PDB file of C-alpha atoms in Angstrom:
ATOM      1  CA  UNK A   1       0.000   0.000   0.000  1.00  0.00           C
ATOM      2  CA  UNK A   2       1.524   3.202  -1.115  1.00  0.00           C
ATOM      3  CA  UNK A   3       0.999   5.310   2.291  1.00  0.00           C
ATOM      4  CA  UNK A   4       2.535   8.605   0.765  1.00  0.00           C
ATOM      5  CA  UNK A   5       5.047   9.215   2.940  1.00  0.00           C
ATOM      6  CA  UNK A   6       8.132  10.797   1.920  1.00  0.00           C
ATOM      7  CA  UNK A   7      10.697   9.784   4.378  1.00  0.00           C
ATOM      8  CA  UNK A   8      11.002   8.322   7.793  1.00  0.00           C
ATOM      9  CA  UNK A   9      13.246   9.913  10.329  1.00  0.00           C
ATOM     10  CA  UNK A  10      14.876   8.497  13.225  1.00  0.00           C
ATOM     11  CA  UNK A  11      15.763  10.096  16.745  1.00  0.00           C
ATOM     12  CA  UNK A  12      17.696   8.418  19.664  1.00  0.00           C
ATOM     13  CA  UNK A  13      18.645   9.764  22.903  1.00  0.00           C
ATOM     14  CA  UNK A  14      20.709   8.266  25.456  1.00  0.00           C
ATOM     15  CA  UNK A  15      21.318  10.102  28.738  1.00  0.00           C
ATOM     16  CA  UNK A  16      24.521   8.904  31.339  1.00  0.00           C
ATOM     17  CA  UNK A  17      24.515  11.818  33.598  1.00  0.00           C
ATOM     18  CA  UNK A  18      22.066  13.776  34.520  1.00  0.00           C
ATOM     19  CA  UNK A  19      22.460  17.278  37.043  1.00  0.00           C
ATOM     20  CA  UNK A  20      26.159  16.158  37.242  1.00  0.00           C
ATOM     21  CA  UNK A  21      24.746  12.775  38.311  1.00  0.00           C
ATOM     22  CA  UNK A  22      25.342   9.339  36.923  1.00  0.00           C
ATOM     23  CA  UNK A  23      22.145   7.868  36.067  1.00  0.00           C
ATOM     24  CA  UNK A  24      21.637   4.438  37.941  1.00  0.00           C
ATOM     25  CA  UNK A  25      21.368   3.005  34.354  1.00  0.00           C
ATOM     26  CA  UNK A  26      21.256   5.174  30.715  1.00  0.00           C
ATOM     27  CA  UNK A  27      18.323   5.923  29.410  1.00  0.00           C
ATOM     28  CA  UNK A  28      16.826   5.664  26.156  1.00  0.00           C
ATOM     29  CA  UNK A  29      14.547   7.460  24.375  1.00  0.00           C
ATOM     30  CA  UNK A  30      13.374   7.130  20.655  1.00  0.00           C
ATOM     31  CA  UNK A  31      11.349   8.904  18.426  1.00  0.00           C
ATOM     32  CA  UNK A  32      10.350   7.667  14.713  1.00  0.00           C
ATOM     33  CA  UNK A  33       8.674  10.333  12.700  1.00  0.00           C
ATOM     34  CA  UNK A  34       7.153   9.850   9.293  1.00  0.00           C
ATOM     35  CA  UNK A  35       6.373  12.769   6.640  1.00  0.00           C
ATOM     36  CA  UNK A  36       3.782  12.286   4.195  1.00  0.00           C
ATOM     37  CA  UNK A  37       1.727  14.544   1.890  1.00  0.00           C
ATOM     38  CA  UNK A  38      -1.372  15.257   3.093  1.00  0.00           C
ATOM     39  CA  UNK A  39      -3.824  13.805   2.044  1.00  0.00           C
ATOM     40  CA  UNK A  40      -6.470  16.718   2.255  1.00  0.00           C
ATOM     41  CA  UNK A  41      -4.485  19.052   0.723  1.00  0.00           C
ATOM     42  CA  UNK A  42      -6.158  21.004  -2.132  1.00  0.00           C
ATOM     43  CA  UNK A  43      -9.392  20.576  -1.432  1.00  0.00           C
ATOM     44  CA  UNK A  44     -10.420  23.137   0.327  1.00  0.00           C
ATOM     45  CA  UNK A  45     -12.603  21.865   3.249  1.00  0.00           C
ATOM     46  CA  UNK A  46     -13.287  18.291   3.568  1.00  0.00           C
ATOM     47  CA  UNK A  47     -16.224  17.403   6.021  1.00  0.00           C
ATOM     48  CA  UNK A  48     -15.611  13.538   5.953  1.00  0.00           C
ATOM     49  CA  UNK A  49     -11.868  12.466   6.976  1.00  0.00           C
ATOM     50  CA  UNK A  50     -12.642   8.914   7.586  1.00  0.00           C
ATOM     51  CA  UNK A  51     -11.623   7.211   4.187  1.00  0.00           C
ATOM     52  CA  UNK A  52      -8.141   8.549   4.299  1.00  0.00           C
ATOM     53  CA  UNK A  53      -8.197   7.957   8.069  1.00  0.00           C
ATOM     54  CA  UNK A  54      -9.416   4.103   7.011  1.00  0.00           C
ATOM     55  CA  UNK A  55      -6.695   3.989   4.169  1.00  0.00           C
ATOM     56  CA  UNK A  56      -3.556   5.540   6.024  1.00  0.00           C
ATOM     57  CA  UNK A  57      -3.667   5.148   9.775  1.00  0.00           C
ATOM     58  CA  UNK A  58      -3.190   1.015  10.037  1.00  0.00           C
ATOM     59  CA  UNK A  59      -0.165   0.966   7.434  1.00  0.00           C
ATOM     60  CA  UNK A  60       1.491   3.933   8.906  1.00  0.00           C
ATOM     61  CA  UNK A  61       1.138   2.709  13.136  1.00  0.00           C
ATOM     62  CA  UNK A  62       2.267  -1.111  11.626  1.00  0.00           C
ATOM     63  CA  UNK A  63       5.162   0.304  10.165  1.00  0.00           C
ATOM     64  CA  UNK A  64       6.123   3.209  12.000  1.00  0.00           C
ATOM     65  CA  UNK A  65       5.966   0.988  15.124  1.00  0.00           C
ATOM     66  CA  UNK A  66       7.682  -1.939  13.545  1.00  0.00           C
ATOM     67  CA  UNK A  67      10.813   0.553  13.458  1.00  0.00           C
ATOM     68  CA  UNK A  68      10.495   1.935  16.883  1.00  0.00           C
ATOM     69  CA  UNK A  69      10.518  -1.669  18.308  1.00  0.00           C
ATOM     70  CA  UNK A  70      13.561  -2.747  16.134  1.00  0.00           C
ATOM     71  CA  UNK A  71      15.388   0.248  18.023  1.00  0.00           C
ATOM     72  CA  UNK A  72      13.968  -0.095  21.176  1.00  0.00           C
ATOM     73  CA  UNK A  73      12.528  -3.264  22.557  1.00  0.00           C
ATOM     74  CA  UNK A  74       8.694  -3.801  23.274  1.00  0.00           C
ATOM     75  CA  UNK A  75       9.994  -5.782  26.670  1.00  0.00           C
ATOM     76  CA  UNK A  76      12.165  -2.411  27.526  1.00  0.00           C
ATOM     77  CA  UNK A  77       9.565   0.017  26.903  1.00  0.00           C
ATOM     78  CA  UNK A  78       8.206   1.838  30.027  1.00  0.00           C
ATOM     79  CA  UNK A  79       6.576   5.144  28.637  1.00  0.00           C
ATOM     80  CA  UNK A  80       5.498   6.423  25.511  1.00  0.00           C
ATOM     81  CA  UNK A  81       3.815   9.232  23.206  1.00  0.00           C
ATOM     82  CA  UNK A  82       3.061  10.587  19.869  1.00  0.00           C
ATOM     83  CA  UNK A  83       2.699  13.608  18.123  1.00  0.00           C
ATOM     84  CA  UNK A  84       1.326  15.045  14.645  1.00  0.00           C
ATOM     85  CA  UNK A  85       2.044  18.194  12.813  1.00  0.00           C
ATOM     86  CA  UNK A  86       0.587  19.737   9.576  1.00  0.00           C
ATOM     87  CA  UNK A  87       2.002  21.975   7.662  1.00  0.00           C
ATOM     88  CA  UNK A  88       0.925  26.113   7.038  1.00  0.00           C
ATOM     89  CA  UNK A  89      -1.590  24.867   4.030  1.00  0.00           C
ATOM     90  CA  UNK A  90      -3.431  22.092   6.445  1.00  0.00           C
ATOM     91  CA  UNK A  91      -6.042  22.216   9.432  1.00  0.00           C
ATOM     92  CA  UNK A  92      -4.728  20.729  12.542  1.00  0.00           C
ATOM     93  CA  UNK A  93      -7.277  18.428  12.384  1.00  0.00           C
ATOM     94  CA  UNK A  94      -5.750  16.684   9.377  1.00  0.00           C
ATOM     95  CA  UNK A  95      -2.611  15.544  11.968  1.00  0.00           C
ATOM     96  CA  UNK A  96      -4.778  14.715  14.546  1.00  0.00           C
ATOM     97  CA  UNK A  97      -6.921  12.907  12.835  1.00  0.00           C
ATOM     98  CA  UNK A  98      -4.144  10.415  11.768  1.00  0.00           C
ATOM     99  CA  UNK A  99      -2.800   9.703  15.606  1.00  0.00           C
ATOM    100  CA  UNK A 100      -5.936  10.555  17.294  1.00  0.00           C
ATOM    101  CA  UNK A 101      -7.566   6.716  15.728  1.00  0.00           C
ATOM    102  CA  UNK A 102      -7.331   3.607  17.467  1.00  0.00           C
ATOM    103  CA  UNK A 103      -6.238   2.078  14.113  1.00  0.00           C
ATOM    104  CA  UNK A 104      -3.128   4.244  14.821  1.00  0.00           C
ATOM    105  CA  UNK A 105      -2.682   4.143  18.658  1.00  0.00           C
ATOM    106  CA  UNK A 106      -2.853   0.259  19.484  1.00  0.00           C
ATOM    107  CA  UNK A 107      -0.908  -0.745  16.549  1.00  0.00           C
ATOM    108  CA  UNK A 108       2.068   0.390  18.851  1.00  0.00           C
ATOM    109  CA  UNK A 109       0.224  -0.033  22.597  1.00  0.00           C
ATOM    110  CA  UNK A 110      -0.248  -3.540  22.120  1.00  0.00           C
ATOM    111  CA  UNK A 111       3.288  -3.971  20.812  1.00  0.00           C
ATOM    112  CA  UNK A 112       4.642  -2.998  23.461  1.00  0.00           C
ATOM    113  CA  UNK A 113       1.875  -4.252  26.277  1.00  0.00           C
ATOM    114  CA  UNK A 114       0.380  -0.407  27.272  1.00  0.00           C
ATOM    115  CA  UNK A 115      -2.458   0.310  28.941  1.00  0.00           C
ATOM    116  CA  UNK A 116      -3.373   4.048  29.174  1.00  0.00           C
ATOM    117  CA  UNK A 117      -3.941   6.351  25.952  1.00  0.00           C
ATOM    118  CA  UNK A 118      -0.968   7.929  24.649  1.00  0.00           C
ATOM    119  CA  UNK A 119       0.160  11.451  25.346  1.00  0.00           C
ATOM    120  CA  UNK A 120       0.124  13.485  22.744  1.00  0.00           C
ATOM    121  CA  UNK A 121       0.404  17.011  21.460  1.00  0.00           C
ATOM    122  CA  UNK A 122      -1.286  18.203  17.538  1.00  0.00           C
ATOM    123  CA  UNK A 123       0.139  21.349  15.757  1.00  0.00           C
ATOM    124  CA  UNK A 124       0.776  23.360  12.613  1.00  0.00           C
ATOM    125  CA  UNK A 125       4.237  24.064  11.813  1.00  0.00           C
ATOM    126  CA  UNK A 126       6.473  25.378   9.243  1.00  0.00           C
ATOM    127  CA  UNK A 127       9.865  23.626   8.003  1.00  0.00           C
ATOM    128  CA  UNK A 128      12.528  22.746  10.732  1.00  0.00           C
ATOM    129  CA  UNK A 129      10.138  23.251  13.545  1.00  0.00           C
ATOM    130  CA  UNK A 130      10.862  22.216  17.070  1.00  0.00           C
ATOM    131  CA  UNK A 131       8.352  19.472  18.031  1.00  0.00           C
ATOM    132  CA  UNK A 132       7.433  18.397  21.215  1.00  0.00           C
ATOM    133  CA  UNK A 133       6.197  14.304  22.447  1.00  0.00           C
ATOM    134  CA  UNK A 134       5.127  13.860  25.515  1.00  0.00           C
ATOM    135  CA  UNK A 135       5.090  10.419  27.224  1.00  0.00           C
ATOM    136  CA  UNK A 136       3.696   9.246  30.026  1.00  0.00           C
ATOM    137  CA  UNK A 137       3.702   5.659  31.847  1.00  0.00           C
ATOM    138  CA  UNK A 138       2.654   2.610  29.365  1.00  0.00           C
ATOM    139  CA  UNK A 139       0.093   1.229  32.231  1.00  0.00           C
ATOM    140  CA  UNK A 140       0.353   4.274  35.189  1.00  0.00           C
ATOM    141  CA  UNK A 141      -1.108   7.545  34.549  1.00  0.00           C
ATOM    142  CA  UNK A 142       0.069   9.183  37.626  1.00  0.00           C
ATOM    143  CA  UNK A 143       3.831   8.148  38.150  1.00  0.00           C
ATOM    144  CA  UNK A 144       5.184  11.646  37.899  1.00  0.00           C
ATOM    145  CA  UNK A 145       8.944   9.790  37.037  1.00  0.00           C
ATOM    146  CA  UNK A 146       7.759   8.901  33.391  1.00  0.00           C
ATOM    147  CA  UNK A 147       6.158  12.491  32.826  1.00  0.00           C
ATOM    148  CA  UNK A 148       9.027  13.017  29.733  1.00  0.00           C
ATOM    149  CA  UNK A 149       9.042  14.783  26.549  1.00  0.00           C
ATOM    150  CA  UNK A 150      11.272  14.300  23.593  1.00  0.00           C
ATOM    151  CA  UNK A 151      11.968  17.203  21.751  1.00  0.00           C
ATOM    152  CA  UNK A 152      13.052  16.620  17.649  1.00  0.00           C
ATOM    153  CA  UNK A 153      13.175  19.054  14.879  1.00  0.00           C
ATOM    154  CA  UNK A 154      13.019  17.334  10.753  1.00  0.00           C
ATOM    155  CA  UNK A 155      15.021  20.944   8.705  1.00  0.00           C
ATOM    156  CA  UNK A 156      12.511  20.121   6.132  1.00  0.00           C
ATOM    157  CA  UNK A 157       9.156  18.991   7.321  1.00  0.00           C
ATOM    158  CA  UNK A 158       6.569  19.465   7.550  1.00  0.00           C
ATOM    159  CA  UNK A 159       6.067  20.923   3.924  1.00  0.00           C
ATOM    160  CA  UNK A 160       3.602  23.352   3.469  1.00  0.00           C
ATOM    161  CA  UNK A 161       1.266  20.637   2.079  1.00  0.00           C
ATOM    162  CA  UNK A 162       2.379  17.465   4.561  1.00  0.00           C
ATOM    163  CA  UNK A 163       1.942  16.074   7.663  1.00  0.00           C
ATOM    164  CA  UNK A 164       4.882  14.631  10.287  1.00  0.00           C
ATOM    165  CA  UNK A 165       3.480  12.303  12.763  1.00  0.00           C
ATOM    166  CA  UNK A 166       5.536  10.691  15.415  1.00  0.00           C
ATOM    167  CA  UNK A 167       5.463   8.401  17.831  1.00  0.00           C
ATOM    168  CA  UNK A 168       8.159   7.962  21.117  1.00  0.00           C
ATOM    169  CA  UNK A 169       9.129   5.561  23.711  1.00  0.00           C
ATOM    170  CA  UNK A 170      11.481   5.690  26.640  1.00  0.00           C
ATOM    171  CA  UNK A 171      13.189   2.495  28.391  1.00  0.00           C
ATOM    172  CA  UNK A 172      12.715   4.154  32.280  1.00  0.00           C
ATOM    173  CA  UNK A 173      11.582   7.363  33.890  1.00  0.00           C
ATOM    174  CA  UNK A 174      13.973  10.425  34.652  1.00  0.00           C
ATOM    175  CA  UNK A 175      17.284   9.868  35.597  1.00  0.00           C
ATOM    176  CA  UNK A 176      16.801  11.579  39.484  1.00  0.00           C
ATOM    177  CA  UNK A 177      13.153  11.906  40.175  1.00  0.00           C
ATOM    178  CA  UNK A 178      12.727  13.554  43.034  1.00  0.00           C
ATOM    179  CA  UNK A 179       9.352  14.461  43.044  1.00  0.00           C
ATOM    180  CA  UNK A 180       6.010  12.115  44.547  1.00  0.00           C
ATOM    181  CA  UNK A 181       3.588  10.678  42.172  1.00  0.00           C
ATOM    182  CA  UNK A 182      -0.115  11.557  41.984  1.00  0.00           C
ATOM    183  CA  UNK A 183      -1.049   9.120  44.446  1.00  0.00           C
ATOM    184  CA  UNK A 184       0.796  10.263  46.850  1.00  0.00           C
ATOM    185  CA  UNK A 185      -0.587  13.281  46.527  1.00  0.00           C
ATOM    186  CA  UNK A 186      -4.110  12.567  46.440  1.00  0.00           C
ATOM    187  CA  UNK A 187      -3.378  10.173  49.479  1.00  0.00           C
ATOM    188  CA  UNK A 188      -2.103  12.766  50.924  1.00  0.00           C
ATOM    189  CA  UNK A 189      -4.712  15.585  50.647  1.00  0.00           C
ATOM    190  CA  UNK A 190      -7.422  13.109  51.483  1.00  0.00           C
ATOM    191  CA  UNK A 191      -5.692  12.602  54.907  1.00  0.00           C
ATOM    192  CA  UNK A 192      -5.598  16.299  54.910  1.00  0.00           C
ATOM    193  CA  UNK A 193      -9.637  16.194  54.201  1.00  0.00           C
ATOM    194  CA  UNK A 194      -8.957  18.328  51.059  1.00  0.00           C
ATOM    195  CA  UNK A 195     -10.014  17.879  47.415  1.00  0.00           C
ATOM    196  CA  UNK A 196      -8.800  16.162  44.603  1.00  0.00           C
TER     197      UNK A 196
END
């Protein structure tokens, strides 16, 4: 199936030290965008998205996290993330709407055994834009340690008429955390007879 995309791009981050601190053990972190024309583009406003969505968002999660995995173990992976952005000529809701399907999504959380949705950020950006992923915990919401983002920047994409969409795992949490998770918190305050 000819999924449009133009090129696939690759980002790995390992961190040793961290506030002049040796991690316990290095950390990994990997991002694998794809760039692909839009599919919308040039035709003006398109009030049903869902054949393209149909067409385009089970090839590209199969392969996109078929190279993630081959980088960074399913076993290994702790927290994870995607992200989508359209170039000047799109609507945001043409990224979106190619991470924001579960066609998309589980392709990659059942790879890797996750439970909770995947963070996520959607924007419109010009050429050589710094992106943002946000992960959280594969199967815990509140553990604070895995709150990460990955920051990555393609110098050409997205084109005016494309779409990069991204998706991002990490093999622990921070190097130091330091700080308590939401339970703790919420155990907390409810001792404290305070709202959530």
């Amino acid at each position: 199936m000819d999924l449009g995309v133009r090129k696939f791009c690759t980002f790995i981050e390992e961190v040793f030290v961290e506030g002049g601190k040796k991690a316990d053990q290095p950390i990994s972190m990997v991002v694998v965008a794809a760039v692909l024309r839009n599919p919308w583009a040039g035709q003006g406003f398109v009030e049903n998205l869902r054949p393209e969505i149909l067409r385009l968002a089970p090839g590209l999660g199969a392969e996109m996290t078929k190279r993630l995995v081959a980088l960074l173990s399913a076993d290994k992976v702790e927290a994870y993330g995607k992200a989508a952005s359209v170039g000047i000529n799109g609507e945001i809701e043409h990224a979106s709407a190619l991470i924001h399907t579960l066609r998309f999504g589980n392709m990659f959380r059942t790879a890797v055994d996750g439970t909770t949705y995947l963070s996520f950020t959607n924007t419109r950006n010009g050429p050589g834009a710094l992106l943002s992923l946000p992960m959280t915990h594969k199967s815990e919401t509140g553990k604070r340690s895995h709150f990460l983002t990955a920051n990555f920047q393609v110098p050409d994409a997205p084109g005016a008429d494309e779409v990069l969409i991204a998706i991002g795992a990490c093999d622990g949490g921070r190097a130091h955390p330091r700080i308590a998770d939401r339970f703790q918190d919420m155990a907390e305050m409810e001792a404290e007879g305070q709202a959530r």
